[in-house]
Coordinates of C-alpha atoms and ligand atoms in Angstrom, one line a residue:
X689 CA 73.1 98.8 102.7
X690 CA 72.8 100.3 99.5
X691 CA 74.8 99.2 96.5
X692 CA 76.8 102.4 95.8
X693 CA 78.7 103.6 92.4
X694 CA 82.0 105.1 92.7
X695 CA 82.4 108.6 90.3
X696 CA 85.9 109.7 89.6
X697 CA 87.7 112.2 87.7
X698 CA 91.0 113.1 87.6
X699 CA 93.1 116.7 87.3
X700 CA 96.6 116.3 85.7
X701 CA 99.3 118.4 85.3
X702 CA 101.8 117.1 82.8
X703 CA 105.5 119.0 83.0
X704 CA 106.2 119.2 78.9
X705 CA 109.8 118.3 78.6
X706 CA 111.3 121.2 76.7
X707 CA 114.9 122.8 77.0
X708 CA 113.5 126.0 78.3
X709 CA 110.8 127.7 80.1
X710 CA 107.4 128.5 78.5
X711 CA 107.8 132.5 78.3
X712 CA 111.5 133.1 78.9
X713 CA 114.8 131.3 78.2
X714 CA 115.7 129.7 81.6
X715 CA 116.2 126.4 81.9
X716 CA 113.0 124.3 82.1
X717 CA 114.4 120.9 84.3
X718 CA 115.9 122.2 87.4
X719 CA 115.8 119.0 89.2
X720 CA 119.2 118.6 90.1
X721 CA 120.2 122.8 90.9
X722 CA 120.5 124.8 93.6
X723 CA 117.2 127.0 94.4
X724 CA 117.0 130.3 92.3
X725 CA 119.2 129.3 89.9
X726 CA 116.9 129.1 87.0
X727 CA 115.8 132.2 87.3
X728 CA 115.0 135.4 85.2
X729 CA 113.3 139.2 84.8
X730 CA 110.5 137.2 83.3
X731 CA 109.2 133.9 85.2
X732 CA 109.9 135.9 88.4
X733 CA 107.5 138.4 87.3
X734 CA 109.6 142.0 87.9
X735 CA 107.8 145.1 86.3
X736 CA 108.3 145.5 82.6
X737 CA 108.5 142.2 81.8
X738 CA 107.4 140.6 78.2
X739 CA 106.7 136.7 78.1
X740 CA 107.6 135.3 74.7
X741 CA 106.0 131.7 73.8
X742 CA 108.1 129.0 73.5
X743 CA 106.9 127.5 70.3
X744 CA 108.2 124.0 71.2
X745 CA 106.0 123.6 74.2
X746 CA 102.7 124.5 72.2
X747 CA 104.5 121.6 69.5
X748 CA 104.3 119.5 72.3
X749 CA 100.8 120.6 73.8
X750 CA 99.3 119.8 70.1
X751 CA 100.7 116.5 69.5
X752 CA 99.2 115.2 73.2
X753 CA 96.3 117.4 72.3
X754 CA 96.2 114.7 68.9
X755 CA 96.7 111.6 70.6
X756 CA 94.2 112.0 73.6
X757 CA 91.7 112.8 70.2
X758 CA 91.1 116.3 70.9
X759 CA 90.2 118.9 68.4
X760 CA 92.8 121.8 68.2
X761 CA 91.9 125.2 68.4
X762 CA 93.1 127.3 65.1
X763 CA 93.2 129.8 67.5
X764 CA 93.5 129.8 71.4
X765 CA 94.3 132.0 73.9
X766 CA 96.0 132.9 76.9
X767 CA 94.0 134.2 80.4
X768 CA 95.1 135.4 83.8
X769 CA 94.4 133.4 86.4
X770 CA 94.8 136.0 89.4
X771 CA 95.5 134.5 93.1
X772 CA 97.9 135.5 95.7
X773 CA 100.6 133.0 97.3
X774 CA 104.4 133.2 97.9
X775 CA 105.1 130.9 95.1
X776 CA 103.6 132.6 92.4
X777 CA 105.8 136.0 92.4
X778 CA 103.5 137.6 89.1
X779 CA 100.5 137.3 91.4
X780 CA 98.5 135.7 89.0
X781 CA 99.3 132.1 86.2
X782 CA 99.4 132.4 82.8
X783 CA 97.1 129.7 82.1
X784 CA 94.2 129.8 78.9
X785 CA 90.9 129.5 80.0
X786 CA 87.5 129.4 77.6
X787 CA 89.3 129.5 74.5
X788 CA 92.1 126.9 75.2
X789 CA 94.6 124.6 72.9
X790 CA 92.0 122.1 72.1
X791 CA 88.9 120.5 73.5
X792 CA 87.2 117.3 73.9
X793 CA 88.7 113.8 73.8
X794 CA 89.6 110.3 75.3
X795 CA 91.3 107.7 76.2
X796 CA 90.3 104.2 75.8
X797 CA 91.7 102.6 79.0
X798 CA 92.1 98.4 78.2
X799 CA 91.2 97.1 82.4
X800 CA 93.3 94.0 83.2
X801 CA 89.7 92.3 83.9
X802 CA 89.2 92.4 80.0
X803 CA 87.1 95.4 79.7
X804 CA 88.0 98.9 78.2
X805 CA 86.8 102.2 80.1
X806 CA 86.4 105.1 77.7
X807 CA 87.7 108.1 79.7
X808 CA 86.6 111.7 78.2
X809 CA 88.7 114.5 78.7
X810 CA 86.9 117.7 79.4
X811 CA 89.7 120.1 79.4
X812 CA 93.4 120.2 78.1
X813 CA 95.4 123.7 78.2
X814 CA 98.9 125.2 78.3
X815 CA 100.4 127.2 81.2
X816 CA 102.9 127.8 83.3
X817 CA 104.1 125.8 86.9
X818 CA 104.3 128.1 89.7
X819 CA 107.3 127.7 92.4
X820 CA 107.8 125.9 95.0
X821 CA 107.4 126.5 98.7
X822 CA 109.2 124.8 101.2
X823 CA 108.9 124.6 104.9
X824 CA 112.0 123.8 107.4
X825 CA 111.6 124.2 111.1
X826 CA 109.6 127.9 111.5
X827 CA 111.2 128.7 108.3
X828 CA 109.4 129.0 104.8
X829 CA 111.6 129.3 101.8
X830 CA 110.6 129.9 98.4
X831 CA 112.0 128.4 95.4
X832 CA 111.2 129.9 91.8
X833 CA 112.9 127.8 89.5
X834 CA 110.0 126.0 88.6
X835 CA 108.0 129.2 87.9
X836 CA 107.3 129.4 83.9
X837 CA 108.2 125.8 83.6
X838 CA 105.0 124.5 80.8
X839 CA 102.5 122.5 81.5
X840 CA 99.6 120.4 79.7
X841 CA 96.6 120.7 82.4
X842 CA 94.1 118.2 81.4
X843 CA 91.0 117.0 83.2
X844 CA 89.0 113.8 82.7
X845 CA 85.1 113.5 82.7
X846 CA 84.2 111.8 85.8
X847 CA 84.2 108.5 83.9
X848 CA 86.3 106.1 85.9
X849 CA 84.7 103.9 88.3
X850 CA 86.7 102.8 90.9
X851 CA 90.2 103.4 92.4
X852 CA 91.7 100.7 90.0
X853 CA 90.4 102.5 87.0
X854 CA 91.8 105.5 88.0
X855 CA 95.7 103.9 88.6
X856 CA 95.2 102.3 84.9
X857 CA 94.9 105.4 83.7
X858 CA 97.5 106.9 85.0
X859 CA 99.5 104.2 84.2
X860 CA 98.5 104.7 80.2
X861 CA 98.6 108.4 80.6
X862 CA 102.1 108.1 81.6
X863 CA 103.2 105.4 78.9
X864 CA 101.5 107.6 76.2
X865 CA 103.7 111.0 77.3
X866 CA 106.7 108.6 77.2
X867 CA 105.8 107.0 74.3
X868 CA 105.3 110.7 72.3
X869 CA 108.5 112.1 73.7
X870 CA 106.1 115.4 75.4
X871 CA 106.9 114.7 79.0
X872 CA 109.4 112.3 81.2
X873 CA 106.5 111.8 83.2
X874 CA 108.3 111.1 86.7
X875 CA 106.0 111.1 89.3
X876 CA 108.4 111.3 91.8
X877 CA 110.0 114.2 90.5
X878 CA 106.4 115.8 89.8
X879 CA 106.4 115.8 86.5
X880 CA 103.3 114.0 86.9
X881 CA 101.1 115.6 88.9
X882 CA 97.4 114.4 90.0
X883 CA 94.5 115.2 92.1
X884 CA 91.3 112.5 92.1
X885 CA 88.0 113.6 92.5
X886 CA 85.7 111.7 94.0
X887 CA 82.2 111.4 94.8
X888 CA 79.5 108.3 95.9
X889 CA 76.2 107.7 94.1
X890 CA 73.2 105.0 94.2
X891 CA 74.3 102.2 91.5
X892 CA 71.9 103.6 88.6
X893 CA 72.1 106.8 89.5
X894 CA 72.3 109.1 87.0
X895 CA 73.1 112.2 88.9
X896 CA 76.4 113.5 90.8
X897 CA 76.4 113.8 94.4
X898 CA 78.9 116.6 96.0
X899 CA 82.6 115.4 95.5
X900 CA 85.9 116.1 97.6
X901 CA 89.4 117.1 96.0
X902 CA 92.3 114.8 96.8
X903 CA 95.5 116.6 96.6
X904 CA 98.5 115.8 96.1
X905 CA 98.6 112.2 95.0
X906 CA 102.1 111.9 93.3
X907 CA 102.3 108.4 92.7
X908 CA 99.8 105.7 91.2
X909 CA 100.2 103.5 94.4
X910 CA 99.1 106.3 96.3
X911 CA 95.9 106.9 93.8
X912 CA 95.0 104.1 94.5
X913 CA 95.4 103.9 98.2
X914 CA 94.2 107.3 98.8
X915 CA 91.0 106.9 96.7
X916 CA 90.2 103.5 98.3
X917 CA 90.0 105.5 101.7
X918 CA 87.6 108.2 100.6
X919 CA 85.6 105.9 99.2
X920 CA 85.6 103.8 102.0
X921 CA 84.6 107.6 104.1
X922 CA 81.9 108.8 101.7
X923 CA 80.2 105.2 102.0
X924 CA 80.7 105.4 105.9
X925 CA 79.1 109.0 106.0
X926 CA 76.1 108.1 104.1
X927 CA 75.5 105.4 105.6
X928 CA 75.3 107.2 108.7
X929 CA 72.8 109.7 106.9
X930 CA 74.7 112.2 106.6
X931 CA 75.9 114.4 103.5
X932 CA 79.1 114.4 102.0
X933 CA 80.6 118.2 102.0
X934 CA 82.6 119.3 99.1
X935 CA 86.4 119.4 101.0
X936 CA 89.6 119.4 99.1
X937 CA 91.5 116.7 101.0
X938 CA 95.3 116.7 101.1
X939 CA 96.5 113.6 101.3
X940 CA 99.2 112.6 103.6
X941 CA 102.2 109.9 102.0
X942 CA 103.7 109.5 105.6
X943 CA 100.6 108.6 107.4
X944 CA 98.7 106.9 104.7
X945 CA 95.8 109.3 105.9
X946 CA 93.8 112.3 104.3
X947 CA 93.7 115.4 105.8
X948 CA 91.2 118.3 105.0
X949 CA 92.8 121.0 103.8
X950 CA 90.4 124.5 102.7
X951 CA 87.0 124.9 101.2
X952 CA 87.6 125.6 97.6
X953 CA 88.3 128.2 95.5
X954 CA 85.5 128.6 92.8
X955 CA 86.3 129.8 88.9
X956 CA 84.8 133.6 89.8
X957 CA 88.0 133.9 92.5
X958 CA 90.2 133.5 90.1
X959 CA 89.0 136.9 88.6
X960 CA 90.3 135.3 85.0
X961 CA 90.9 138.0 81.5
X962 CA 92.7 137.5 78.8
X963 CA 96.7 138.1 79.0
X964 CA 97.3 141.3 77.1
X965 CA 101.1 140.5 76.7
X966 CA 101.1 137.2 74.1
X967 CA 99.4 136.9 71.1
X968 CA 96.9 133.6 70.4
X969 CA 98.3 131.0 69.7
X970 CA 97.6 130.4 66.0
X971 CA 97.4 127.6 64.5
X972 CA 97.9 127.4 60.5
X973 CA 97.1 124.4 58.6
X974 CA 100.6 124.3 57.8
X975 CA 102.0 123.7 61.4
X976 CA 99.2 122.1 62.3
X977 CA 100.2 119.2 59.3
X978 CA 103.9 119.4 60.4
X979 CA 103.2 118.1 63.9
X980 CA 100.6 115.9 63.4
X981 CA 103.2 114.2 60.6
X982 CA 105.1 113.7 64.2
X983 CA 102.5 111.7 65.6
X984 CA 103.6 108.1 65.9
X985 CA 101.3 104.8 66.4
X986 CA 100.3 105.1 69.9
X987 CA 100.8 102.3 72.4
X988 CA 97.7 101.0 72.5
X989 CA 96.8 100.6 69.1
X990 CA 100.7 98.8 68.4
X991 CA 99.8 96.4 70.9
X992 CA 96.8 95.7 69.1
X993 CA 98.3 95.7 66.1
X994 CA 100.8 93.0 67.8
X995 CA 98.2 90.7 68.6
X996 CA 96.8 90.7 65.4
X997 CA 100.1 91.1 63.0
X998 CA 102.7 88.3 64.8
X999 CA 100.0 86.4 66.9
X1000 CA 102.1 87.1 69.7
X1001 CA 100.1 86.3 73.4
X1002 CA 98.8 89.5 75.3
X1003 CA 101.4 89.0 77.8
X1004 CA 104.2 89.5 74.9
X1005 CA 102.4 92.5 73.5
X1006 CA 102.0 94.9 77.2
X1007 CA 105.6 94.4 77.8
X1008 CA 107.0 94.8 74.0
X1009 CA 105.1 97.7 73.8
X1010 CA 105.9 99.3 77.4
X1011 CA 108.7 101.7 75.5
X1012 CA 108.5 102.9 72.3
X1013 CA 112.3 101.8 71.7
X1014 CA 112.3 98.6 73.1
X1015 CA 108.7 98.0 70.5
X1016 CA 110.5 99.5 67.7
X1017 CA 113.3 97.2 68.7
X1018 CA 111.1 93.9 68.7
X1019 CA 109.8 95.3 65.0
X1020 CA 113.2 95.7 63.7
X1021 CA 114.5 92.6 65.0
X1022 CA 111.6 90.9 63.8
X1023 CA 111.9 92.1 60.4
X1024 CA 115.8 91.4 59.9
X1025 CA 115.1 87.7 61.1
X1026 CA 112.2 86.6 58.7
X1027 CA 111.3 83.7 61.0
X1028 CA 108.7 83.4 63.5
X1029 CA 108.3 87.0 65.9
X1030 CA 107.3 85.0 68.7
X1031 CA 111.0 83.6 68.5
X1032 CA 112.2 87.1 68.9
X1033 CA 110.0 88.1 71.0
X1034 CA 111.4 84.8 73.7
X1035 CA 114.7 86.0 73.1
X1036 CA 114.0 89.7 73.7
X1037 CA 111.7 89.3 76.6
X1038 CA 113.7 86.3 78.2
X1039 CA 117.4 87.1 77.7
X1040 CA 117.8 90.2 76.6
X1041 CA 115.8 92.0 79.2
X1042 CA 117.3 90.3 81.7
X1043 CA 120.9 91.4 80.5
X1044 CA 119.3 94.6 80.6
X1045 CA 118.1 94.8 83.9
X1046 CA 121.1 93.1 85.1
X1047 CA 123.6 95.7 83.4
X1048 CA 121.2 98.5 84.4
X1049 CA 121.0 99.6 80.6
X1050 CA 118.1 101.1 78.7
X1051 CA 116.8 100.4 75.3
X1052 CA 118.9 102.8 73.9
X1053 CA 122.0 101.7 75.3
X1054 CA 121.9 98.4 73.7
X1055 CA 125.4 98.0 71.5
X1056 CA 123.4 94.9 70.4
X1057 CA 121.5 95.5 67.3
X1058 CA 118.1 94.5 66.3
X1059 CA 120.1 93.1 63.2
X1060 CA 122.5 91.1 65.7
X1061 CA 119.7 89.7 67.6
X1062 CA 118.0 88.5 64.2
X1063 CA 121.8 87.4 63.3
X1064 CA 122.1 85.1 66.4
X1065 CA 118.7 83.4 65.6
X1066 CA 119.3 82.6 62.2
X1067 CA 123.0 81.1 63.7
X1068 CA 121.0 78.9 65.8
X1069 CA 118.3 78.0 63.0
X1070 CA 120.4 76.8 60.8
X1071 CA 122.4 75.0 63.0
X1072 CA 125.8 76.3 63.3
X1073 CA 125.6 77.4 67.2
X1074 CA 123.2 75.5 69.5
X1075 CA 120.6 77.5 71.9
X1076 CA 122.8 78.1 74.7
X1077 CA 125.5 79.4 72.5
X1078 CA 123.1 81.7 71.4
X1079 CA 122.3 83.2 74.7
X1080 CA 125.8 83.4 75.7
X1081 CA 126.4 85.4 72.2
X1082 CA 123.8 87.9 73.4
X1083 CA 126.1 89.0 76.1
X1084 CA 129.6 88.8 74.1
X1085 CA 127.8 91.2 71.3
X1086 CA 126.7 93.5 73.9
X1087 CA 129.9 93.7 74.9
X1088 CA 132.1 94.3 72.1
X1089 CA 130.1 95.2 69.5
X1090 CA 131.2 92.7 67.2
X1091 CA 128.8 90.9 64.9
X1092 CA 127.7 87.5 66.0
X1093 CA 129.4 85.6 63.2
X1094 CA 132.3 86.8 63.6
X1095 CA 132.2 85.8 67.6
X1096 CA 131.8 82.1 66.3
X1097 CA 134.3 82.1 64.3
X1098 CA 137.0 83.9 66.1
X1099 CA 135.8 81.7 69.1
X1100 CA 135.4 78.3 67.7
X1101 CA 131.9 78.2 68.8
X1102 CA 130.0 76.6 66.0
X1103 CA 128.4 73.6 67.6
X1104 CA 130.4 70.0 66.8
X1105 CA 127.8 67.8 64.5
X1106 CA 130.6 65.7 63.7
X1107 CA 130.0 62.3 64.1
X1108 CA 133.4 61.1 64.5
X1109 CA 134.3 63.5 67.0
X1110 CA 131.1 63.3 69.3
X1111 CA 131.6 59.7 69.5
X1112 CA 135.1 59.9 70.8
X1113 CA 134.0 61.8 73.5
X1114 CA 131.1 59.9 74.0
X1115 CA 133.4 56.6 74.2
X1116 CA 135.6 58.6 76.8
X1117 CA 132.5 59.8 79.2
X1118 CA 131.5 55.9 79.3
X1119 CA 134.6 54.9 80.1
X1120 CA 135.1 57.4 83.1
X1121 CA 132.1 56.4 84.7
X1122 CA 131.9 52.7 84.7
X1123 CA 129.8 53.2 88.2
X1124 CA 127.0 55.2 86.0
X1125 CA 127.2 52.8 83.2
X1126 CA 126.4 49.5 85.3
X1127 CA 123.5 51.6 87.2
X1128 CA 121.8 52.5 83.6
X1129 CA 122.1 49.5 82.7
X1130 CA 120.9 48.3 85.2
X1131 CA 117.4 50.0 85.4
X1132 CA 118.5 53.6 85.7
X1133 CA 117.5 55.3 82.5
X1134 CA 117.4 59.2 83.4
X1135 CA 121.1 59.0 83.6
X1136 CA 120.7 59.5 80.3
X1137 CA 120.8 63.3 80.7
X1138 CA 123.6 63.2 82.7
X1139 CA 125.7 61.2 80.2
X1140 CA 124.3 63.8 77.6
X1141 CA 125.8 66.6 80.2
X1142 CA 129.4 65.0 80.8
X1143 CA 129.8 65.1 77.0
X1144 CA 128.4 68.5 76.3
X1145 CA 130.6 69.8 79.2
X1146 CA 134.3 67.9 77.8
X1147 CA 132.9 70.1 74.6
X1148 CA 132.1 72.9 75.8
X1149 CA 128.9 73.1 75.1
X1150 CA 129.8 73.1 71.4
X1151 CA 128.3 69.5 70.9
X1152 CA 125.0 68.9 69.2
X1153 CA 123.3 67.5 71.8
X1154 CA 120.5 65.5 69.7
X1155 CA 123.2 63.7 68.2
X1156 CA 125.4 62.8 71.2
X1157 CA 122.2 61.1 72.7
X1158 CA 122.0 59.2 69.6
X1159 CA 125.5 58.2 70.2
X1160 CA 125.2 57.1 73.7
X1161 CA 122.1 55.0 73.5
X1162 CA 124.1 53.5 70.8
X1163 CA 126.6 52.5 72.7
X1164 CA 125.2 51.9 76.2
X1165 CA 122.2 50.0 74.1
Ligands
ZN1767 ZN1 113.1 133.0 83.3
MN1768 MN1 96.4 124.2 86.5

């Protein structure tokens, strides 16, 4: 059997998350309303109409544009792309064609085998979503809300190499729109929108062999599921000696299956020509510099920047720097304490995301400061409260709001490191449990921790638990 090489590239549509549409001023995110409800003169495409460009949307385009290292057009333009179907009422998308928003670029994808896939990016535009269709029974219904809602299209080089490369991509692709604040990114709710192409080829191989479109992939599971299977096909198929056809599959979530769906369309059926209605989009050194000032430190390069900056372990960096908040949060935190990150980082990733996911809150929700946090450690540093009053602080912050110290001290929490008092109870615990005392005596020495665990419980858990050890092997010694 030959050794074959798997070629994929993948089409993404990326809904920008603006207030409004991208040439009128309905409402962009119409998720939760009734069909035609977001509707207007414009984005359904009556006679007389005039689009107007949302400027925020382009702000948007530019900055994902920046961080997928593409250059910017000064000037770009808009085309019509002319087709005919119930959900596109204008008869034709406002997309931009040859002279788009910007060109080039890439994403260096890290691989959780060690390796990092360079992914090019052959094409990145603005234009508009058409509706939405929607069968029910013999019925078809049309819903236009989404029509005029922007979108980034942008299309990788067919650089990734297997159906795990392709669901790591998407997985950055969707933490980097998060992380810049252009697009929710919800697959689920399409915001996120994909279709893999995919094609077989000789390992060493250095030309392309006909590909087939998968539609309609809408989450990374199904990427990777989906792709798997036309790999799996194409292998079968040529194998059996014959050629692969270029089909655009669709592919089924219910059945786990693909299904052909229609030879494609090529570029000439689109019948594409400049929109006469909008200006270009231009691009002054001025606006340009005021968004790119926008641009944070991208994912990736913060969580390189983690490894190398705190020390922290790889497995510390990928989840500090899953959400931009929660990373800022860590930095913050880290910053207010002074001590050792990876200290902070146990605390945030241990305890604090657990109260987190527990509570159902988000990083943004958190009444518990970065400044708390580092408030807590130093508490238990120097200490005043021992570990476990820590963690239980944590909670008790989140709740009120008030500041740590003032917990311990309206609480009685500081832990007890007085001799005197420790030994009392200490005397008490022995005396209670003349059973336990004979048996360690005897032989049994890990009751130890259990003695240690009588006395921290009669205090609460205020004791210092070094020193009541010290106490009892004193006195059982
Ligand atoms: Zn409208
Ligand atoms: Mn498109």
């Amino acid at each position: 059997m030959t050794d074959y090489e798997v070629v994929i590239g993948l089409e993404t549509h990326i809904q920008l998350n603006t207030i409004t549409k991208i040439f009128c001023s309905c409402k962009a995110d119409s998720w939760f309303d009734p069909p035609n409800t977001n509707i207007c003169p414009v984005c359904c495409g009556l006679p007389g109409i005039l689009p107007v460009l949302n400027r925020v949307a382009v702000e948007k385009g530019v900055l994902l544009a920046a961080a997928m290292h593409a250059e910017l057009r000064p000037l770009s333009y808009f085309d019509r792309k002319n087709y005919f179907y119930p959900d596109l009422p204008k008869g034709y998308q406002i997309s931009q064609y040859d002279q788009s928003l910007a060109f080039g670029g890439y994403m260096d994808v890290p691989m959780p085998q060690g390796y990092v896939r360079r992914v090019g990016i052959t094409k990145l535009h603005l234009e508009e979503d058409a509706g939405k269709t929607k069968n029910m029974g013999a019925e078809r219904y049309i819903d236009f809300n989404r029509c005029g809602v922007p979108l980034v299209e942008m299309v990788t080089a067919p650089d990734l190499r297997s159906a795990e490369e392709a669901a790591q991509y998407l997985t950055r692709l969707r933490q980097l729109l998060r992380w810049l604040g252009v697009s929710d990114a919800d697959m689920e709710r399409a915001q996120l929108r994909c279709d893999a192409n995919v094609s077989i080829r000789p390992h060493g191989a250095d030309y392309l062999n006909p590909k087939t479109e998968i539609k309609n992939v809408n989450s990374i599971d199904a990427v990777r599921v989906a792709v798997e299977k036309e790999v799996d096909r194409q292998v079968r198929e040529m194998e059996a000696g014959h050629r692969i056809e270029s089909w655009t599959l669709e592919w089924d979530e219910d059945r786990q299956v693909l299904r052909k769906m229609r030879s494609k369309e090529t570029e000439a059926d689109y019948r594409y020509f400049r929109e006469p209605d909008l200006l270009p989009i231009h691009l002054t050194e001025e606006w340009r510099a005021e968004i790119l000032a926008r641009l944070p430190e991208l994912p990736l390069e913060r969580r390189q920047r983690f490894l190398d900056q705190y020390g922290l372990p790889e497995y510390d960096a990928e989840i500090l720097t899953s959400e931009r908040r929660l990373s800022d949060y860590f930095e913050q935190a880290v910053q207010a304490y002074g001590g050792d990150p990876k200290r902070v980082s146990n605390y945030l990733m241990n305890d604090v995301l657990r109260m987190m996911n527990e509570s159902g809150i988000s990083a943004d929700q958190l009444r518990l400061t970065p400044a708390h946090l580092a408030s807590i450690l130093k508490l238990v540093d120097a200490g005043t409260i021992n570990n476990s009053t820590g963690k239980s602080l944590l909670q008790k912050v989140q709740e009120t709001g008030t500041p740590p110290a003032a917990i311990v001290e309206a609480e009685g929490l500081a832990k007890v490191s007085d001799d005197a008092a420790i030994r009392t109870v200490c005397e008490e615990v022995l005396k209670e449990n003349p059973a336990e005392v004979q048996a360690y005596r005897g032989g049994k020495a890990t009751l130890m921790g259990w003695f240690v665990g009588q006395v921290m419980k009669k205090m609460r858990g205020k004791a210092d638990p070094a020193l009541a050890r010290k106490i009892l092997e004193e006195l059982l010694g």
